[in-house]
Coordinates of C-alpha atoms in Angstrom, one line a residue:
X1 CA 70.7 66.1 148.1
X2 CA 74.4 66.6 148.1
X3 CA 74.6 64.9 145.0
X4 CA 72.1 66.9 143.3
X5 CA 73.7 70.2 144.5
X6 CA 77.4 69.0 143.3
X7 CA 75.0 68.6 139.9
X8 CA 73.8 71.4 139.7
X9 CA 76.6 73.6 140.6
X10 CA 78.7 70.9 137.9
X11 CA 76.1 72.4 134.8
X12 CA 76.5 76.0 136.3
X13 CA 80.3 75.8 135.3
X14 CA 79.3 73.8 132.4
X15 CA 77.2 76.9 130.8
X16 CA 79.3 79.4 131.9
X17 CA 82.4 77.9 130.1
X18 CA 80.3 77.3 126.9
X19 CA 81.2 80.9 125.5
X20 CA 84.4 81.1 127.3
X21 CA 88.0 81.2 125.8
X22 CA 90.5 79.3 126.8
X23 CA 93.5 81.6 128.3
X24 CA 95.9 80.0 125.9
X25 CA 93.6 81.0 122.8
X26 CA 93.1 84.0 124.5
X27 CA 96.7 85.1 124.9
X28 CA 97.2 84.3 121.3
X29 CA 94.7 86.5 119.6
X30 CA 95.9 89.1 122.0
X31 CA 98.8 89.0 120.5
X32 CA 98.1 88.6 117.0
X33 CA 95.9 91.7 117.1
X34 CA 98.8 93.4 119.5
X35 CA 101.8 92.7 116.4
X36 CA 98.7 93.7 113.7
X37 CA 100.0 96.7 113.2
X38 CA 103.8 96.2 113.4
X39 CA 105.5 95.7 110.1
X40 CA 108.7 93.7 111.4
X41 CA 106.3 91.6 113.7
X42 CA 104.5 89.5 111.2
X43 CA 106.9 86.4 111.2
X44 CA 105.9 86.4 115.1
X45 CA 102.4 86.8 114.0
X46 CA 102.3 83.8 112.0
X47 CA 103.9 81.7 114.8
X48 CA 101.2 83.2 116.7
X49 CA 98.3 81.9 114.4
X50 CA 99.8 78.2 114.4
X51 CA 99.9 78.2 117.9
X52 CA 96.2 79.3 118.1
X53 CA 95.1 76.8 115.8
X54 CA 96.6 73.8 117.5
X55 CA 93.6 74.6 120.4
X56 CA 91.4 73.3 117.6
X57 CA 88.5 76.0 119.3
X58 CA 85.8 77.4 117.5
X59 CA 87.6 80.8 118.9
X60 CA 90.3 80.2 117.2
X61 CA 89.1 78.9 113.9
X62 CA 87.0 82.6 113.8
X63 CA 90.1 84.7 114.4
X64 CA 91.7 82.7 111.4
X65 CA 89.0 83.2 109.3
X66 CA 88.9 86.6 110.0
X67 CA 92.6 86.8 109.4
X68 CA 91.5 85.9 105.3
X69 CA 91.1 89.5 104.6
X70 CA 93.9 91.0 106.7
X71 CA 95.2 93.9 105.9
X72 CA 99.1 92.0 105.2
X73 CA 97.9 89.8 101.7
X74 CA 100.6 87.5 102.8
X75 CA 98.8 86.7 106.2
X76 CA 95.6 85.8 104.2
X77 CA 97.9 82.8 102.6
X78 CA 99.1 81.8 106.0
X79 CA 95.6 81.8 107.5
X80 CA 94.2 79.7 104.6
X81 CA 97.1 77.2 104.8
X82 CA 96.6 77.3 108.9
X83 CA 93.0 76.3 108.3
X84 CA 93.4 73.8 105.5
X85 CA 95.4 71.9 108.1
X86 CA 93.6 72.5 111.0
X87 CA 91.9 69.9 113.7
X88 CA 88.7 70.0 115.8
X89 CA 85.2 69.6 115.2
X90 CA 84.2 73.2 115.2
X91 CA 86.8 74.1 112.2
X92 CA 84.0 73.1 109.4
X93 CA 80.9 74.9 111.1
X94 CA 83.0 77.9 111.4
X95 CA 83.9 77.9 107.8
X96 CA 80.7 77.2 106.5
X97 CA 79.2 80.4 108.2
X98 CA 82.1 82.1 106.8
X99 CA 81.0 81.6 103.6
X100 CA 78.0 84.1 104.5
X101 CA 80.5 86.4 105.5
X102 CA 79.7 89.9 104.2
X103 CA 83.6 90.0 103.3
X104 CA 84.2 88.3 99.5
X105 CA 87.7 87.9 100.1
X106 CA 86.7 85.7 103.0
X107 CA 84.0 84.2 101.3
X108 CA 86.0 82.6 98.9
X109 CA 89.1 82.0 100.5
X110 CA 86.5 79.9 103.3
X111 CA 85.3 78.1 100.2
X112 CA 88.9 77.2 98.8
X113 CA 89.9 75.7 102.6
X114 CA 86.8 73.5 102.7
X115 CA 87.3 72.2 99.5
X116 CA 91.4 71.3 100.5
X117 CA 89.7 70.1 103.6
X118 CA 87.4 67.9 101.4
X119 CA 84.7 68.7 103.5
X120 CA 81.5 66.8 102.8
X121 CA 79.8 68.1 105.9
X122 CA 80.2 71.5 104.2
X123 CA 78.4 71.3 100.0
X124 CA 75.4 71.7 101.1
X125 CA 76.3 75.4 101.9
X126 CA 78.7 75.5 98.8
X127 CA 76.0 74.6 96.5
X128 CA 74.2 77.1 97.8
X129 CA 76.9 80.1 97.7
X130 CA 78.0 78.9 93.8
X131 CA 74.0 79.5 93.3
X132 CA 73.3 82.6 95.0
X133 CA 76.9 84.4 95.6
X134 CA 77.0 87.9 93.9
X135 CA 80.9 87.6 93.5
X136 CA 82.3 85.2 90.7
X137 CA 85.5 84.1 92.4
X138 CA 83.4 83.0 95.7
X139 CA 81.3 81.1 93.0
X140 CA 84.5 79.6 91.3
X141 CA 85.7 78.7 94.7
X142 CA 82.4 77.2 95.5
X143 CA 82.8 75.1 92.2
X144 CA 86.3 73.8 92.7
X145 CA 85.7 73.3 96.0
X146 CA 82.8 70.8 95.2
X147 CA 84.8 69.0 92.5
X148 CA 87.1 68.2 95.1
X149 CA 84.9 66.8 97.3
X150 CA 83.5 64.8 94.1
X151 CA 80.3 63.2 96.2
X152 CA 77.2 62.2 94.1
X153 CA 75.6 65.5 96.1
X154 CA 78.0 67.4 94.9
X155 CA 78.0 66.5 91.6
X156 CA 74.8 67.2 91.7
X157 CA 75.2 70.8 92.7
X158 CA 78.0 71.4 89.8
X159 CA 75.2 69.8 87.4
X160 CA 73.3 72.7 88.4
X161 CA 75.9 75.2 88.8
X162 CA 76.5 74.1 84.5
X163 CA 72.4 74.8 83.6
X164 CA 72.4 78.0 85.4
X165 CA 75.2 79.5 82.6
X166 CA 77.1 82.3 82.9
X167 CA 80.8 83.1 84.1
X168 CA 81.0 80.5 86.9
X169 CA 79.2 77.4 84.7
X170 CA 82.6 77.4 83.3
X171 CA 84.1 76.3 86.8
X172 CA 82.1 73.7 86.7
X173 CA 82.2 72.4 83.7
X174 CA 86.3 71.8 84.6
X175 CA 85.4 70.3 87.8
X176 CA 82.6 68.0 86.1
X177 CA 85.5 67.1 83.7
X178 CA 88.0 66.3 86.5
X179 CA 85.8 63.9 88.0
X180 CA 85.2 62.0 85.0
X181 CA 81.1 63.3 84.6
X182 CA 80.5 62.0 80.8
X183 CA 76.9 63.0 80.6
X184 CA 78.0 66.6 81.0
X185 CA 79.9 66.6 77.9
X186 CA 76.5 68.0 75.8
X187 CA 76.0 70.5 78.0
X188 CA 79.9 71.3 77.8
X189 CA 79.5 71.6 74.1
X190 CA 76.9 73.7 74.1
X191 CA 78.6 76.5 76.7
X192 CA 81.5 77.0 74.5
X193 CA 79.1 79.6 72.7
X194 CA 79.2 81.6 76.0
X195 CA 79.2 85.0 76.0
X196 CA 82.1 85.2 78.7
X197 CA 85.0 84.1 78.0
X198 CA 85.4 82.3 81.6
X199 CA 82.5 79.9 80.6
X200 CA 83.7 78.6 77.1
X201 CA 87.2 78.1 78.4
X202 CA 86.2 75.7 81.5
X203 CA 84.0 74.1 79.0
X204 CA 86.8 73.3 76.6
X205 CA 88.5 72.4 80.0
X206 CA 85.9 70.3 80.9
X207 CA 85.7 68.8 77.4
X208 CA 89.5 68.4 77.1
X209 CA 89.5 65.8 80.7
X210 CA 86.4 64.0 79.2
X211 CA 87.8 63.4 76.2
X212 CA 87.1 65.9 72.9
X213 CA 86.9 63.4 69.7
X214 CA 83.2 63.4 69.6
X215 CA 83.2 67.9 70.4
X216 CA 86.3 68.4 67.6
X217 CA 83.7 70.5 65.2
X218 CA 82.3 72.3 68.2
X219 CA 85.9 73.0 69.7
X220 CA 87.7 73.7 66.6
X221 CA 85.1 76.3 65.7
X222 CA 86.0 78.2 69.0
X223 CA 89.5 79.1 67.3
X224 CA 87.6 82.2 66.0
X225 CA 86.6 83.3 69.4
X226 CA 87.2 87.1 69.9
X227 CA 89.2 86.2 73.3
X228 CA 92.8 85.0 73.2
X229 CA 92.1 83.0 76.4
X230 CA 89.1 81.1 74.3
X231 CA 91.9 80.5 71.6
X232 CA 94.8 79.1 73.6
X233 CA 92.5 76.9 75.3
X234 CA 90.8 75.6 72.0
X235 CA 94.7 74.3 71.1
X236 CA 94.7 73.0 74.3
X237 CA 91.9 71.2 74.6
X238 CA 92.4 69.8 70.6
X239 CA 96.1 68.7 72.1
X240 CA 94.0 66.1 73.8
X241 CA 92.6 64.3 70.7
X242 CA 93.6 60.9 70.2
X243 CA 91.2 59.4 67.1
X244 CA 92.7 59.9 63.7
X245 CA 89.4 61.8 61.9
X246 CA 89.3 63.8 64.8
X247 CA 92.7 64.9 64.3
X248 CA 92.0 65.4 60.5
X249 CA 89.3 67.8 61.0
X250 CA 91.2 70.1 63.3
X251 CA 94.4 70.5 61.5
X252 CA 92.1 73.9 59.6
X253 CA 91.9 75.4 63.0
X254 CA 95.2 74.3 64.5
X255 CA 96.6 76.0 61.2
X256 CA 94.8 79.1 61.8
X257 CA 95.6 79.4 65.6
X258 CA 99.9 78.7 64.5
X259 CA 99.1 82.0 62.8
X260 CA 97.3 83.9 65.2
X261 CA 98.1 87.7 65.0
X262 CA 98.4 87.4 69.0
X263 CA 101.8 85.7 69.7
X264 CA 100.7 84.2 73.2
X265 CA 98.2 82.3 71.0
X266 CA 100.8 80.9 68.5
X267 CA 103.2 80.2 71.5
X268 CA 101.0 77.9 72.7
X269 CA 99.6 76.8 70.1
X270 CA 102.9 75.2 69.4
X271 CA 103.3 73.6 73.2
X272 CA 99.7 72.2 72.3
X273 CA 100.9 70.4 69.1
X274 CA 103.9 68.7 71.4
X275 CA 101.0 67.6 73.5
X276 CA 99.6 66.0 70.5
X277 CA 102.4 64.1 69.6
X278 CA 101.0 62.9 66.2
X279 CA 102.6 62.7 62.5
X280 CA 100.0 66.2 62.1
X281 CA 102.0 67.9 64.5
X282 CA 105.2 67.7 62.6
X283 CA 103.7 68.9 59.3
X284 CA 102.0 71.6 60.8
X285 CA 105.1 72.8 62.5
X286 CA 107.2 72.6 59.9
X287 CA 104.2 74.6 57.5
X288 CA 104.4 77.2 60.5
X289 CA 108.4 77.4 60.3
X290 CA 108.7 79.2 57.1
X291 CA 105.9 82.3 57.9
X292 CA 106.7 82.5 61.6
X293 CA 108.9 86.1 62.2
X294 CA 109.2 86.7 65.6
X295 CA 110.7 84.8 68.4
X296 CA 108.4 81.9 68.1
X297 CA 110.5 80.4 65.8
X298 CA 112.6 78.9 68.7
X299 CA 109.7 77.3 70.5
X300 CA 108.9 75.8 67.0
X301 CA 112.6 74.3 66.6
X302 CA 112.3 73.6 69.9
X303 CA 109.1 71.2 69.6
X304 CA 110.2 69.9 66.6
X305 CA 113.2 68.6 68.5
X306 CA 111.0 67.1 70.5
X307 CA 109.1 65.0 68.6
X308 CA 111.4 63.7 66.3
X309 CA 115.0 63.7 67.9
X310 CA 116.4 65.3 64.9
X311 CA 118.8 68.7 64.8
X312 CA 117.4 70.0 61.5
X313 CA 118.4 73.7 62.3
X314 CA 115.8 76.9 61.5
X315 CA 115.5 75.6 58.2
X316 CA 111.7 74.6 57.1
X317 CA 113.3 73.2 54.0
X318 CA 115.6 71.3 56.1
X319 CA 112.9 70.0 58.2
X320 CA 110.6 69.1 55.2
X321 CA 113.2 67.6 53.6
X322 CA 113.7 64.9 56.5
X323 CA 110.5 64.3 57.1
X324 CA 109.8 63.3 53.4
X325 CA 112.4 61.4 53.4
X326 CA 112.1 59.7 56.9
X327 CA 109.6 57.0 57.8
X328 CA 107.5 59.6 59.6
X329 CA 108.1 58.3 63.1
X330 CA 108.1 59.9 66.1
X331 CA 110.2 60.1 69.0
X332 CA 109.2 58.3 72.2
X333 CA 107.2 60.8 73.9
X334 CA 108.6 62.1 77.6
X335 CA 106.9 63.0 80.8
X336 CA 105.4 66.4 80.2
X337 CA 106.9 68.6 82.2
X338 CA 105.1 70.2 85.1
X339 CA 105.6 74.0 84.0
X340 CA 105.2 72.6 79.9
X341 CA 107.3 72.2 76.9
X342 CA 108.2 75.7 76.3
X343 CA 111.6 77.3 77.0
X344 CA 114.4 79.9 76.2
X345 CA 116.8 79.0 73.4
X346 CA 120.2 78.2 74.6
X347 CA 123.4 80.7 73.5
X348 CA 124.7 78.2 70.9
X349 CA 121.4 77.5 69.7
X350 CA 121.0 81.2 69.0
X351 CA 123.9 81.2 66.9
X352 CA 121.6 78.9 64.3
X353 CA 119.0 81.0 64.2
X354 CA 120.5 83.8 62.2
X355 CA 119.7 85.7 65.2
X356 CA 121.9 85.5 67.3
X357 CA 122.2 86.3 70.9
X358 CA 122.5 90.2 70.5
X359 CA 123.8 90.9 74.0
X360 CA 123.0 89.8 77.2
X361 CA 121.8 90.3 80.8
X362 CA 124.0 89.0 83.4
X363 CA 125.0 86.4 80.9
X364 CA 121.4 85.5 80.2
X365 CA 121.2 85.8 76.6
X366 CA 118.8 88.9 75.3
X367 CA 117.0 88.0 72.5
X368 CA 114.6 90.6 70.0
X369 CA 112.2 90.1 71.9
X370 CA 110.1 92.7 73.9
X371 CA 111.7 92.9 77.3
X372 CA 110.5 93.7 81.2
X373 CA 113.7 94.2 83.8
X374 CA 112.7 93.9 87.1
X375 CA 114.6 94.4 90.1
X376 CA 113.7 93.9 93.9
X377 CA 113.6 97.3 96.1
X378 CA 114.3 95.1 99.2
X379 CA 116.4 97.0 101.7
X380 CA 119.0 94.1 101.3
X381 CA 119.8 95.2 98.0
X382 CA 121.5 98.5 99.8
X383 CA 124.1 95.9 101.1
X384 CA 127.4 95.6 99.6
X385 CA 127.9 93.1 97.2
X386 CA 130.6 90.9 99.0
X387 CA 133.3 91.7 101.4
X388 CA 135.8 92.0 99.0
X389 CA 133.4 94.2 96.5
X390 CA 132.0 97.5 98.5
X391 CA 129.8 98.2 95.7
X392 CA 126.0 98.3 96.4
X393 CA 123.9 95.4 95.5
X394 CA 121.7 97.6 93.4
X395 CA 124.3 99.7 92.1
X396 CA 125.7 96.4 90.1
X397 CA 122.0 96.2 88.7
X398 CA 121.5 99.5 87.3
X399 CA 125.3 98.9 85.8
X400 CA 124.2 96.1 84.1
X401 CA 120.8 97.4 83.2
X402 CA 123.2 100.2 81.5
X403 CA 125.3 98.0 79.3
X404 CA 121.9 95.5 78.6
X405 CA 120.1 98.7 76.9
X406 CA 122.8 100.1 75.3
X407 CA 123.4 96.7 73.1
X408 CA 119.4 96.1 72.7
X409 CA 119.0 94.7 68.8
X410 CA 117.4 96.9 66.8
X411 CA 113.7 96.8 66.6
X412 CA 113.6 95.4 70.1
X413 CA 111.3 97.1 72.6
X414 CA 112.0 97.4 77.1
X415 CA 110.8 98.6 80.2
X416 CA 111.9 98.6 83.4
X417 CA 110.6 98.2 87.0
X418 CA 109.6 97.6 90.5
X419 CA 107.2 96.9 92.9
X420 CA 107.7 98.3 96.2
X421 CA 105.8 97.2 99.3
X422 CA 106.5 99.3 102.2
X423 CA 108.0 98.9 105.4
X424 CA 105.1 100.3 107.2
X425 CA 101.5 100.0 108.6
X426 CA 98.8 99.8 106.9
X427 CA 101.1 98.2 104.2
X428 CA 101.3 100.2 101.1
X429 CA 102.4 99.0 97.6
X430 CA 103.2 100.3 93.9
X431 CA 104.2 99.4 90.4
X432 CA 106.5 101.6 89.1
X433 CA 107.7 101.5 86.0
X434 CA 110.6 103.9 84.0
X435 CA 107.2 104.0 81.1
X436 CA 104.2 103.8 82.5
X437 CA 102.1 103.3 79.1
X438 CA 104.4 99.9 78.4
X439 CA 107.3 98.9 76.4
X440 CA 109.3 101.4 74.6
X441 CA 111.6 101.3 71.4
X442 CA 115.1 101.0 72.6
X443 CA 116.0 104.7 71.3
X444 CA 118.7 106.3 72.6
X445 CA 116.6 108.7 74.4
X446 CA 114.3 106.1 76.2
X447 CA 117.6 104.2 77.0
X448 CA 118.8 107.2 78.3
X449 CA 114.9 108.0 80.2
X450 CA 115.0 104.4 81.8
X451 CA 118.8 105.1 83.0
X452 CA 117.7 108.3 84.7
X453 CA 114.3 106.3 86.1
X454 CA 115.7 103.8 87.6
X455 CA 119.2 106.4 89.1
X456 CA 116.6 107.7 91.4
X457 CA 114.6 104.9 92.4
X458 CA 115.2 104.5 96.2
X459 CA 115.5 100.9 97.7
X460 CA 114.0 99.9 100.8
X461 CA 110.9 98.0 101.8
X462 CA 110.1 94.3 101.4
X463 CA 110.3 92.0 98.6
X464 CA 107.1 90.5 96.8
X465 CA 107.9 88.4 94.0
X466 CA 104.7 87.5 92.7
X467 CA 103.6 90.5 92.1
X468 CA 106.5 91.4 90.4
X469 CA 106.6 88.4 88.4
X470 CA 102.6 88.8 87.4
X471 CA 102.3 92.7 86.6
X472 CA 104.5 92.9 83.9
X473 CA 102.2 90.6 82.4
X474 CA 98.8 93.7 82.3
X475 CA 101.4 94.6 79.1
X476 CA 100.6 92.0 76.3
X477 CA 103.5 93.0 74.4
X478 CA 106.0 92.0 76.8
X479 CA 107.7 88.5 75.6
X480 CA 110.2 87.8 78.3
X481 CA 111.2 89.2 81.9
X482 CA 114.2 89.0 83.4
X483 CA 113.7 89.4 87.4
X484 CA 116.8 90.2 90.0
X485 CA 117.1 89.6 93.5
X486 CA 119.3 88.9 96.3
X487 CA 117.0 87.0 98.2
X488 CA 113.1 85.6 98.7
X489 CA 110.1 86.8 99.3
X490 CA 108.9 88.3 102.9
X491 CA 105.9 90.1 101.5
X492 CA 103.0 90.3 98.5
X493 CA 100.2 87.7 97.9
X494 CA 102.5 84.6 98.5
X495 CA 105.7 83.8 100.5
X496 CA 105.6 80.5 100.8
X497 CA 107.6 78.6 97.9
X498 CA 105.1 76.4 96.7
X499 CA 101.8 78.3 96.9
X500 CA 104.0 81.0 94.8
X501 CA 105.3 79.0 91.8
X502 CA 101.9 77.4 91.6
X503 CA 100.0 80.5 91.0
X504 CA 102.5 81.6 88.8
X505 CA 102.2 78.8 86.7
X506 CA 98.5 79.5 86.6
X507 CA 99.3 83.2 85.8
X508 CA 101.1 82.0 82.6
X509 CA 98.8 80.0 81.1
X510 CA 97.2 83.0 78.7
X511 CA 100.4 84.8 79.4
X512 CA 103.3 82.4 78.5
X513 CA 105.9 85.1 78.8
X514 CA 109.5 83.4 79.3
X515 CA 110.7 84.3 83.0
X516 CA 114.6 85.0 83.9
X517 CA 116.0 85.2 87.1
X518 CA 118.8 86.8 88.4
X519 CA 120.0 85.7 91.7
X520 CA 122.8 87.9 93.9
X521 CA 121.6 85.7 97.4
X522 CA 124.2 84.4 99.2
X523 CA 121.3 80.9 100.9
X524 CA 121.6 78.1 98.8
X525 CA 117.4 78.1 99.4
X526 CA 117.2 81.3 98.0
X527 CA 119.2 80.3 95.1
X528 CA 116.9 77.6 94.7
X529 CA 113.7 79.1 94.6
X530 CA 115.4 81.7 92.0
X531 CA 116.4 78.7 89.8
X532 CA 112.5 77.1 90.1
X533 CA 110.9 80.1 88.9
X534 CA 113.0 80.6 86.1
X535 CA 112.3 76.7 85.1
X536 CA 108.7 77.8 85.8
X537 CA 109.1 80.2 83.3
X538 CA 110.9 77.9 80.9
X539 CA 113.9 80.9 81.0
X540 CA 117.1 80.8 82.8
X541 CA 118.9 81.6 86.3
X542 CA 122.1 83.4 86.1
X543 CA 124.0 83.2 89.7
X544 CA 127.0 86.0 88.7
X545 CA 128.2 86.0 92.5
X546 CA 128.4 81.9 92.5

């Protein structure tokens, strides 16, 4: 009988812990709905969520997920990168439900986190949201998420997901191409007709990891899409050809796309024909030398260089000449780098050009190009610059802004800007920008409109380089951007390094503007990160305090 009762009383506690939260868990969403609101207690916050996550609770994993649309962007990273890493056996049940979550930012960021957690428990419910979701970047997630998880069933939902059409069939057409699915290819083909633009470039994606020889007539004729994205991915995908006839029968639209009346198109257009690395390459780059008149013609020097490892100089005549003449051999091809082929002339190749390097920008060269300066509004940049110059951090920008603008080349256009995101709760952000319709002619009165602009432009808040970085680029005219800081990021859609420079490199792929950093920060860390996302950029870092 005693038994019994020490039984029953045991199942008693049992159900009444069930819903119960453990006083550590508890304690820790306390006080990460306590600091919710306090601006200059979010680094606390976050120490708050990995704590909480280390319980491995279903409790926990539900404040997390609820923390993907919080009302700080940057905490939505955090939270995604806290789950992706998390332990315990409710974490996937949780996230699966979250995918029903009425929330789309939640939705998909769930999605995203189950596919990093390659969790096979969980495509079952992804196959169902890329089927049914009304959002296209939940479906998208849905898709990736399932090509990383790669099983036969969810191969089998991304099969589907490619029949059904529209935006998100071109999702998963690149995930079907990732993992190697060869009898997807026809239905590949056949998408690149697609009405949005999203579908035909995952298809030539998907057609570019499978292999295009046997698509090249298909792919090529996408070089007369409407959409610039379609077009830089057709090069892109035809950089990926490796039979002889198949190279033969794109040269016509690799010709056409070098002349493209949209320069990101040409620009890479040229990085594809690197990619190439065949005899073709060379003569088309060399045909393109002569007509190109704008920047470009750097980039096409550039991957000339590379292929043969031959100074010819800006001369197509030069270039012809040699290759004639040459046995029409290539150079040993390198690693590709991670951010591409593509980057900023140097100041002494400039000089060849006939260009020259008209002035420059903290002794970053300035070419004619269309130009976007943007400065940080943290509240560091109010400091002085060093102890033994009292000047203001910001005041030695708009200084050098001055002389930059004054010594623009004729026929170059600028603008200038910042993004602010405030000190205060609930965050608020802007763009502003000395012309808010774009880049301007360097007149003397818009010089002389930007000075007075960016005079009055108060500095506090928080930095947020992404979205610094990737709002210049709503301007398709702008062909380089030259960023300053003092420091790194605290605020915006990413902080953390890596998750940053990886979305900007995805930002730049139908946007291959050249990036330039500035750096006035005083940690070798910061100084760092300034110098990656100006090699992400292909551009350069200028450290004038170092």
């Amino acid at each position: 009988m005693r038994v019994q009762l020490w039984l029953a009383i045991a199942a008693c506690a049992l159900m009444a812990g069930a819903g119960a939260i453990h006083a550590d868990d508890k304690a820790d969403i306390k006080a990460i709905d306590d600091f919710k609101s306090e601006p200059f207690k979010q680094y606390e916050r976050e120490d708050k969520m990995r704590s909480l996550a280390k319980s491995g609770s279903a409790e926990a994993a539900n404040k997390l997920i609820e923390l993907l649309a919080d009302d700080y962007v940057h905490i939505r990273d955090a939270a995604s990168d806290i789950l992706i890493e998390m332990k315990g056996d409710p974490v996937h049940p949780s996230l699966a439900r979250a995918l029903s979550h009425k929330n789309a930012e939640i939705r998909w960021r769930a999605a995203e986190v189950l596919g990093f957690r390659l969790a096979a428990d969980a495509v079952k419910e992804l196959a169902e949201k890329l089927r049914t979701d009304k959002d296209l970047l939940v479906r998208e997630a849905c898709a990736r998420s399932l090509g990383a998880i790669g099983n036969e069933e969810a191969r089998k939902a991304l099969q589907e997901g490619l029949k059904q059409g529209g935006a998100s069939s071109g999702a998963c057409a690149r995930a079907l191409g990732q993992l190697g699915q060869a009898d997807a290819a026809e239905r590949m083909e056949k998408l690149l007709s697609a009405k949005e633009w999203q579908a035909a470039v995952g298809a030539l994606d998907g057609l570019a990891l499978l292999g295009p020889d046997a698509h090249v007539k298909a792919v090529a004729r996408c070089a007369a899409s409407k959409d610039w994205r379609v077009r830089i991915a057709t090069a892109q995908c035809l950089a990926r050809l490796t039979q002889a006839p198949a190279v033969a029968e794109a040269r016509a639209a690799m010709t056409e796309l070098l002349k493209d009346d949209d320069w990101r198109v040409r620009r890479r257009t040229v990085e594809a024909l690197v990619d190439l690395w065949q005899a073709a390459s060379v003569e088309l780059l060399i045909a393109a030398l002569g007509g190109e008149k704008e920047f470009i013609v750097h980039d096409i020097v550039n991957a000339l260089e590379l292929l043969s490892s031959e100074r010819k100089g800006y001369s197509a005549e030069g270039w012809k000449m040699w290759w004639e003449g040459s046995k029409k051999e290539l150079a040993a091809k390198p690693k590709r780098p991670l951010q591409g082929w593509l980057k900023a002339p140097l100041a002494g190749q400039l000089a060849q050009s006939g260009s020259g390097d008209s002035t420059v920008f903290f002794n970053v060269p300035v070419l004619k190009q269309n130009a976007m300066f943007v400065f940080d509004l943290s509240g560091s940049m109010r400091d002085p610059v060093s102890r033994s110059d009292t000047r203001i951090k910001f005041d030695l920008a708009r200084e050098e802004l001055a002389k930059t603008l004054s010594a623009l080349p004729k026929g170059a256009m600028f603008n200038v800007g910042a993004y602010r995101y405030s000190s205060q709760y609930p965050p608020q952000t802007e763009w502003m920008r000395a012309f808010g319709d774009g880049v301007r002619d360097a007149t003397p009165a818009h010089i002389k409109a930007a000075n007075d602009w960016i005079a009055k432009v108060e500095v506090k808040g928080w930095g947020a380089f992404y979205e610094a970085l990737t709002l210049p680029l709503d301007d398709a005219r702008v062909h380089v951007i030259y960023f300053m800081s003092d420091g790194a990021p605290s605020r915006g859609t990413y902080v953390k390094r890596e998750n940053l420079l990886a979305a900007l490199r995805r930002a730049l792929r139908f946007s291959p503007v050249t990036i330039n950093t500035v750096t006035i920060a005083n940690k070798g860390r910061d100084i760092e990160f300034m110098e990656d996302i100006a090699k992400e950029g292909g551009g350069a870092c200028s450290k004038p305090l170092n």
